[in-house]
Coordinates of C-alpha atoms and ligand atoms in Angstrom, one line a residue:
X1344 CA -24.5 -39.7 -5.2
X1345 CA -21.3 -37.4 -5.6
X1346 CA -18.2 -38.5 -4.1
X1347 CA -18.2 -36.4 -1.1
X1348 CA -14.2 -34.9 -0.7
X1349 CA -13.4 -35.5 3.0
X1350 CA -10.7 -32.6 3.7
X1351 CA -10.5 -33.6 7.6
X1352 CA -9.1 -37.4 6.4
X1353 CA -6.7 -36.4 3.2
X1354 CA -5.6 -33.2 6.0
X1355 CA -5.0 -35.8 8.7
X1356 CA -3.0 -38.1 6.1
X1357 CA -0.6 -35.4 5.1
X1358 CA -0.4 -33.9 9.2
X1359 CA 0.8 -38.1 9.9
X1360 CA 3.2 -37.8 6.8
X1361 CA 4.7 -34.5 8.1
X1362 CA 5.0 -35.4 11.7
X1363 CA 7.2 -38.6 10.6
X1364 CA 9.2 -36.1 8.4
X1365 CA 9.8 -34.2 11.9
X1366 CA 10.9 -37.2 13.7
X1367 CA 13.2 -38.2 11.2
X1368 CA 14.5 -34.0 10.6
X1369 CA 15.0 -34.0 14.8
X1370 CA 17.5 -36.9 14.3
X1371 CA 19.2 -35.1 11.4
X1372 CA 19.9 -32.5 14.3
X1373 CA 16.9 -30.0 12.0
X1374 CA 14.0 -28.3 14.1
X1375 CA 12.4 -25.0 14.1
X1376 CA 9.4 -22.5 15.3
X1377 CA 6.6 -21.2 13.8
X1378 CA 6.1 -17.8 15.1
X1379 CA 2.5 -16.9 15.1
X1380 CA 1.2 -13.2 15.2
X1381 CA -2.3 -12.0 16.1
X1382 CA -2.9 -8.0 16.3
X1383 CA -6.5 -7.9 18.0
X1384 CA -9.0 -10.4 19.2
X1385 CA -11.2 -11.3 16.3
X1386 CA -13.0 -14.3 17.3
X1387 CA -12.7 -15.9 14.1
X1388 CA -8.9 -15.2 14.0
X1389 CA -8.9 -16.6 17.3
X1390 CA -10.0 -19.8 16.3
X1391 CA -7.4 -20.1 13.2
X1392 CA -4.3 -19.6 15.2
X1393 CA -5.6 -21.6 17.8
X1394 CA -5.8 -24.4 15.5
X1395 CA -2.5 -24.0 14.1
X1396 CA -1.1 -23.8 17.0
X1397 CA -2.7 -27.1 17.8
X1398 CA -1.1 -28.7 14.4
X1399 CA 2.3 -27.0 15.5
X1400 CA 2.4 -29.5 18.8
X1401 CA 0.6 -32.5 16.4
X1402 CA 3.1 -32.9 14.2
X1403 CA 5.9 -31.7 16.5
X1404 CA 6.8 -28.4 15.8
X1405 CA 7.1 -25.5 18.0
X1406 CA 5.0 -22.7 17.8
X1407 CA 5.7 -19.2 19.6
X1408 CA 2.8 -17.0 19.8
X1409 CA 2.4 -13.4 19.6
X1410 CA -0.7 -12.2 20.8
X1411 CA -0.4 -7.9 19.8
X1412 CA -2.8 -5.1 21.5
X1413 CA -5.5 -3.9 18.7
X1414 CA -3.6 -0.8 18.9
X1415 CA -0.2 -2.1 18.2
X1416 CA 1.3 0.4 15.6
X1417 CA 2.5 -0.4 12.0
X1418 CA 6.0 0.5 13.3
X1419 CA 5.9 -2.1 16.6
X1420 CA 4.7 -5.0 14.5
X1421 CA 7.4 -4.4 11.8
X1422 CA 10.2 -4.4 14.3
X1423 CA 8.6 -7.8 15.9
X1424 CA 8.7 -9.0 12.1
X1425 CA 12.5 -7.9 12.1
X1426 CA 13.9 -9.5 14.9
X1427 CA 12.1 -12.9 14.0
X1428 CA 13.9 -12.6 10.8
X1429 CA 16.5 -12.6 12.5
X1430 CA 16.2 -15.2 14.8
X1431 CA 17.8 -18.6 13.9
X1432 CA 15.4 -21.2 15.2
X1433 CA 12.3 -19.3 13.8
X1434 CA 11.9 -21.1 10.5
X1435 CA 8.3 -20.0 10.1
X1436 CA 7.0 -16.3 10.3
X1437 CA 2.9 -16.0 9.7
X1438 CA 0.7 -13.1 10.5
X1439 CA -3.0 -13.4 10.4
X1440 CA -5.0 -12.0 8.6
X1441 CA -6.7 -9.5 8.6
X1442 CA -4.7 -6.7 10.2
X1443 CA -6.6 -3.3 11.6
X1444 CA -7.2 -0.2 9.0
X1445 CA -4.2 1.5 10.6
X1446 CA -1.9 -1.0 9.6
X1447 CA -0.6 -1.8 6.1
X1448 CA -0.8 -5.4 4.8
X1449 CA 1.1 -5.1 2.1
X1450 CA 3.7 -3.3 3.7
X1451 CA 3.9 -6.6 7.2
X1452 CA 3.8 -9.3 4.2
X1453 CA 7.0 -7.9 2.2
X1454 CA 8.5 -7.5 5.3
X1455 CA 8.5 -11.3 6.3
X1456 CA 12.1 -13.0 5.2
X1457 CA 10.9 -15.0 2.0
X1458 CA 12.8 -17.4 3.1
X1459 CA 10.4 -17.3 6.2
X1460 CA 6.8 -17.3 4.4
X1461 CA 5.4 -20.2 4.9
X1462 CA 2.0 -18.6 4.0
X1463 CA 3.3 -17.9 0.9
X1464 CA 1.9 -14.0 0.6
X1465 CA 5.3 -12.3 -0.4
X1466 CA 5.5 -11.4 -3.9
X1467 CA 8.8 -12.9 -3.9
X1468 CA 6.9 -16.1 -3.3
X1469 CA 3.8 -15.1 -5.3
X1470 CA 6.5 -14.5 -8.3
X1471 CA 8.4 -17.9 -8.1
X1472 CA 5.1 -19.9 -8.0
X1473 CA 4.3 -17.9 -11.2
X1474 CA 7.3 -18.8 -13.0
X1475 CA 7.0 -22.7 -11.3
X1476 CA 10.3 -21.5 -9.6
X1477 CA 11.2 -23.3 -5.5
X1478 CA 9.1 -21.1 -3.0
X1479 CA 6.5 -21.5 -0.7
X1480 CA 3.2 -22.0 -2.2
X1481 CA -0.3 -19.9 -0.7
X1482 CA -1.6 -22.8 1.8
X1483 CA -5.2 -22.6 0.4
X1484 CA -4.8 -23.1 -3.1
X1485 CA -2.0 -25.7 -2.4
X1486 CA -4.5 -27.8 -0.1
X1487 CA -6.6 -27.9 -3.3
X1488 CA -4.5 -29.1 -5.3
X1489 CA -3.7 -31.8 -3.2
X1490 CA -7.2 -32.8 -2.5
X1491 CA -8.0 -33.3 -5.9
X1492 CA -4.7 -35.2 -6.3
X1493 CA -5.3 -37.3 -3.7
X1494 CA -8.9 -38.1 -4.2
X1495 CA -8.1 -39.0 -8.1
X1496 CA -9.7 -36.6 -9.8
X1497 CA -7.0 -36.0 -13.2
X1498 CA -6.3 -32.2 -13.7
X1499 CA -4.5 -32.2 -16.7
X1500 CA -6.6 -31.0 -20.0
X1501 CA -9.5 -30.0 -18.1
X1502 CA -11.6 -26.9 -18.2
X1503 CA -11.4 -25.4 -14.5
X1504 CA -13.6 -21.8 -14.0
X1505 CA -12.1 -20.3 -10.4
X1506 CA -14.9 -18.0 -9.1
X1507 CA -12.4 -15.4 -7.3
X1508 CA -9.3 -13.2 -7.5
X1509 CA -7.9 -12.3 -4.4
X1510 CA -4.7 -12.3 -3.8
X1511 CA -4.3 -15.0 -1.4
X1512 CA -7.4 -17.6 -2.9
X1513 CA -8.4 -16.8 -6.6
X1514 CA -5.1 -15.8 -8.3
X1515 CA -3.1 -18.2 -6.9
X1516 CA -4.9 -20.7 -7.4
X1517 CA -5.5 -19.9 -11.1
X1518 CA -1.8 -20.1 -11.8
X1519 CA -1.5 -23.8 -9.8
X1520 CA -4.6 -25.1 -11.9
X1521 CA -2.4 -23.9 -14.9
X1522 CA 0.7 -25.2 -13.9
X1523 CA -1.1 -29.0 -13.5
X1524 CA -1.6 -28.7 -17.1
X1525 CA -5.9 -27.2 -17.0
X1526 CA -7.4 -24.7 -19.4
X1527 CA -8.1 -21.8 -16.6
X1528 CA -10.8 -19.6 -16.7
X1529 CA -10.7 -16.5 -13.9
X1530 CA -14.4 -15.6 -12.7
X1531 CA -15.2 -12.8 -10.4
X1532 CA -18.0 -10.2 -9.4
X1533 CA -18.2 -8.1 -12.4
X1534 CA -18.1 -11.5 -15.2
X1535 CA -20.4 -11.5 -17.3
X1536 CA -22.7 -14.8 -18.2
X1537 CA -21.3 -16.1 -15.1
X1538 CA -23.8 -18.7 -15.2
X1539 CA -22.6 -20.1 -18.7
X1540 CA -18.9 -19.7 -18.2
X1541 CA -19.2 -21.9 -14.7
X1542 CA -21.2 -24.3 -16.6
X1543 CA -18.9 -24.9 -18.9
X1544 CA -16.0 -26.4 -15.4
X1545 CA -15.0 -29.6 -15.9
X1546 CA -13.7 -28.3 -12.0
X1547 CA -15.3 -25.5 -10.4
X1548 CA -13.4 -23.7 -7.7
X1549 CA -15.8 -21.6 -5.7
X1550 CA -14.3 -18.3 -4.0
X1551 CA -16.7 -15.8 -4.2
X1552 CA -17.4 -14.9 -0.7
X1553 CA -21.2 -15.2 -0.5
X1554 CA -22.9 -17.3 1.6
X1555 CA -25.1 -20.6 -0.7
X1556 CA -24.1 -18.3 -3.6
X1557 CA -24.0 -21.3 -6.1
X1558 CA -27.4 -22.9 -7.3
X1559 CA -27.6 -26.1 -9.4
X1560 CA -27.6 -24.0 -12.4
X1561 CA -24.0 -23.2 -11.8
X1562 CA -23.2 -26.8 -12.4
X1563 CA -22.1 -29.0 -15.4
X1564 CA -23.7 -32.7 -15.0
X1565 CA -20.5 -34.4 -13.9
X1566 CA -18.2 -31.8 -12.7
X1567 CA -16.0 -31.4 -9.7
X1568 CA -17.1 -29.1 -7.2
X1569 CA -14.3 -27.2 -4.9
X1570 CA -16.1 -24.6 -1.9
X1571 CA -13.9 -22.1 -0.5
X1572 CA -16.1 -20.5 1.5
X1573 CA -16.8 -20.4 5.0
X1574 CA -19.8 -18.4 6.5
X1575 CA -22.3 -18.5 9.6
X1576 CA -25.5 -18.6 8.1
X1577 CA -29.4 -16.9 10.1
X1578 CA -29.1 -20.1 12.1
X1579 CA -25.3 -19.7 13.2
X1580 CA -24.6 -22.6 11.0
X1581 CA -21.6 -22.9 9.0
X1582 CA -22.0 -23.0 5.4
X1583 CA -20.2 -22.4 2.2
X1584 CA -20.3 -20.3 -1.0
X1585 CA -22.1 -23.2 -2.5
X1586 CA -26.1 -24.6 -1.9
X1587 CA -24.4 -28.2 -1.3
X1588 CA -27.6 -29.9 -1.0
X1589 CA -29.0 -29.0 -4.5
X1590 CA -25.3 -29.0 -6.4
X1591 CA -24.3 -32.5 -4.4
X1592 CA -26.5 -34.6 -6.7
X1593 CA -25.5 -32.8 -10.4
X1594 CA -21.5 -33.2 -9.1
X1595 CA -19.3 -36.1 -9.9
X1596 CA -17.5 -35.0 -6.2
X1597 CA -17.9 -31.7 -4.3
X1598 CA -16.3 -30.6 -1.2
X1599 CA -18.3 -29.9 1.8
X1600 CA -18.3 -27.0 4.6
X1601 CA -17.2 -27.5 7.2
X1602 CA -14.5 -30.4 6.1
X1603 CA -13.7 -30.0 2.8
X1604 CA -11.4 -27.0 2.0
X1605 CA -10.6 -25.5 5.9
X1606 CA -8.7 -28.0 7.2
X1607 CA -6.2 -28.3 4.3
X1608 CA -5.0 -24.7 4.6
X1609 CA -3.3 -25.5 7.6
X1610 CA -2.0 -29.2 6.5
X1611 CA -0.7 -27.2 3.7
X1612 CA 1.1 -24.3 6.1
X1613 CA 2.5 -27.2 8.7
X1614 CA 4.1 -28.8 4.9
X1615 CA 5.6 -25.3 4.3
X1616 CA 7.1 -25.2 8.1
X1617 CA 8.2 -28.7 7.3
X1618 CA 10.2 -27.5 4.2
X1619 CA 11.5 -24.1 5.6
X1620 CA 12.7 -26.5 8.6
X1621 CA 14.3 -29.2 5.8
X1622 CA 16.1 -26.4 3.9
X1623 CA 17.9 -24.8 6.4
Ligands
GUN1944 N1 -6.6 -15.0 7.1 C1 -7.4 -15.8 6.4 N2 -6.7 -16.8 5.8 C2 -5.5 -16.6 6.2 C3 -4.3 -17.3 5.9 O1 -4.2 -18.3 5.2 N3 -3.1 -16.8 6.4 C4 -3.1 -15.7 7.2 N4 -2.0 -15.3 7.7 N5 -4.2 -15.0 7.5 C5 -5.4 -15.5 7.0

């Protein structure tokens, strides 16, 4: 049996720690908002900002919300972005994702105050984390590196395979895996003997956006098992990028879905508020 990585208890640990932290920063005379900006009614957006909104009040923080027409245009949503930058008590400036084709991701994230990102998405943040300079880290790959810490599992010296390069999953977390001291390999769509490089993962991060992509034969007898993904499968069920039932019993631990990965993205973004408030 694999040591099953329970993301909803190590997220709820870190949501207690940081909600101390916010008692003890409000009698310091320190407190701040998280603004929160949603262009459009995606359902599944819906339900993300919704729940950090919902960690905003647990662990004491405010949270101003920004609910945007589909239609906004690029220019509207950048001056919004402008005068939160500008506003004192907002410590934390987040934008879901993703925005609608007529507006410009790249251009909204560079024009969030770095000193603002607590989703860690501006290359001035994306840079630092590079160089293991002080910035705010992308909340995803952060959460996993906390997991593992927290569930024992050593990092240093091992072989990790990461099965992904976004921008705001795969490459980041590449670079963090390096920076604990593990021999990082970066997998993606067009790899080649995907099978054999993945079964060589002492850690296997999983981030390839397709539903019970990863069979068994993935999976090195004894390896650690990280699922990014998060899908509705023919029955409406969530599941991840991995076939959890048949990789659970080759894996020394694994991570399931739901409860494994989701909930530390937004542990991880209420521990960048936290700092963003404690720097100020
Ligand atoms: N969309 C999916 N994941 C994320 C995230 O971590 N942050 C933001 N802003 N949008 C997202």
């Amino acid at each position: 049996m694999a040591q099953i990585i329970d993301g909803k208890k190590i997220s709820q640990q870190i949501k207690d720690e940081l909600k101390e932290k916010v008692e003890s920063l409000k009698a310091e005379g320190k407190s701040g908002a998280l603004a929160v900006i949603q262009v459009g009614e995606d359902p599944a957006s819906s339900v993300y900002v919704r729940n950090k909104k919902n960690a905003c009040a647990y662990i004491g923080i405010e949270s101003l919300a920004y609910e945007l027409p589909e239609d906004i245009s690029e220019e509207e949503l950048l001056e919004l972005i402008a005068k939160l930058n500008g506003t004192k008590q907002v410590k934390g400036i987040l934008v879901q994702l993703p925005l609608p084709k007529h507006i410009c991701e790249d251009k909204v994230i560079q024009a969030i105050s770095p000193s603002k990102d607590v989703d860690g998405f501006h290359p001035q943040s994306v840079g630092a984390m590079t160089i293991g300079e002080p910035g705010f880290l992308s909340c995803t790959p952060a959460g996993i590196i906390q997991l593992l810490k927290r569930s024992g599992i050593e990092i240093s010296g091992k072989r990790c395979v990461v099965i992904g390069r976004s921008n705001i999953v795969g490459k980041p977390m590449a670079l963090l895996m390096l920076r604990e001291d593990a021999t990082v390999t970066i997998a993606h769509s067009k790899t080649q003997n995907l099978k054999e490089i993945c079964k060589e993962a002492d850690i296997l991060i999983v981030a390839i956006g397709k539903p019970r992509f990863i069979g068994a034969e993935y999976v090195k007898e004894g390896a650690v098992v990280i699922d990014v993904g998060i899908h509705r499968d023919e029955n409406h069920k969530l599941c991840g990028d991995v076939k959890f039932e048949e990789v659970e019993p080759v894996a020394f631990a694994i991570t399931p879905v739901p409860g494994g990965v989701g909930p530390m993205t937004i542990a991880m973004l209420m521990n960048n508020c936290v700092q963003s408030i404690e720097e100020d």
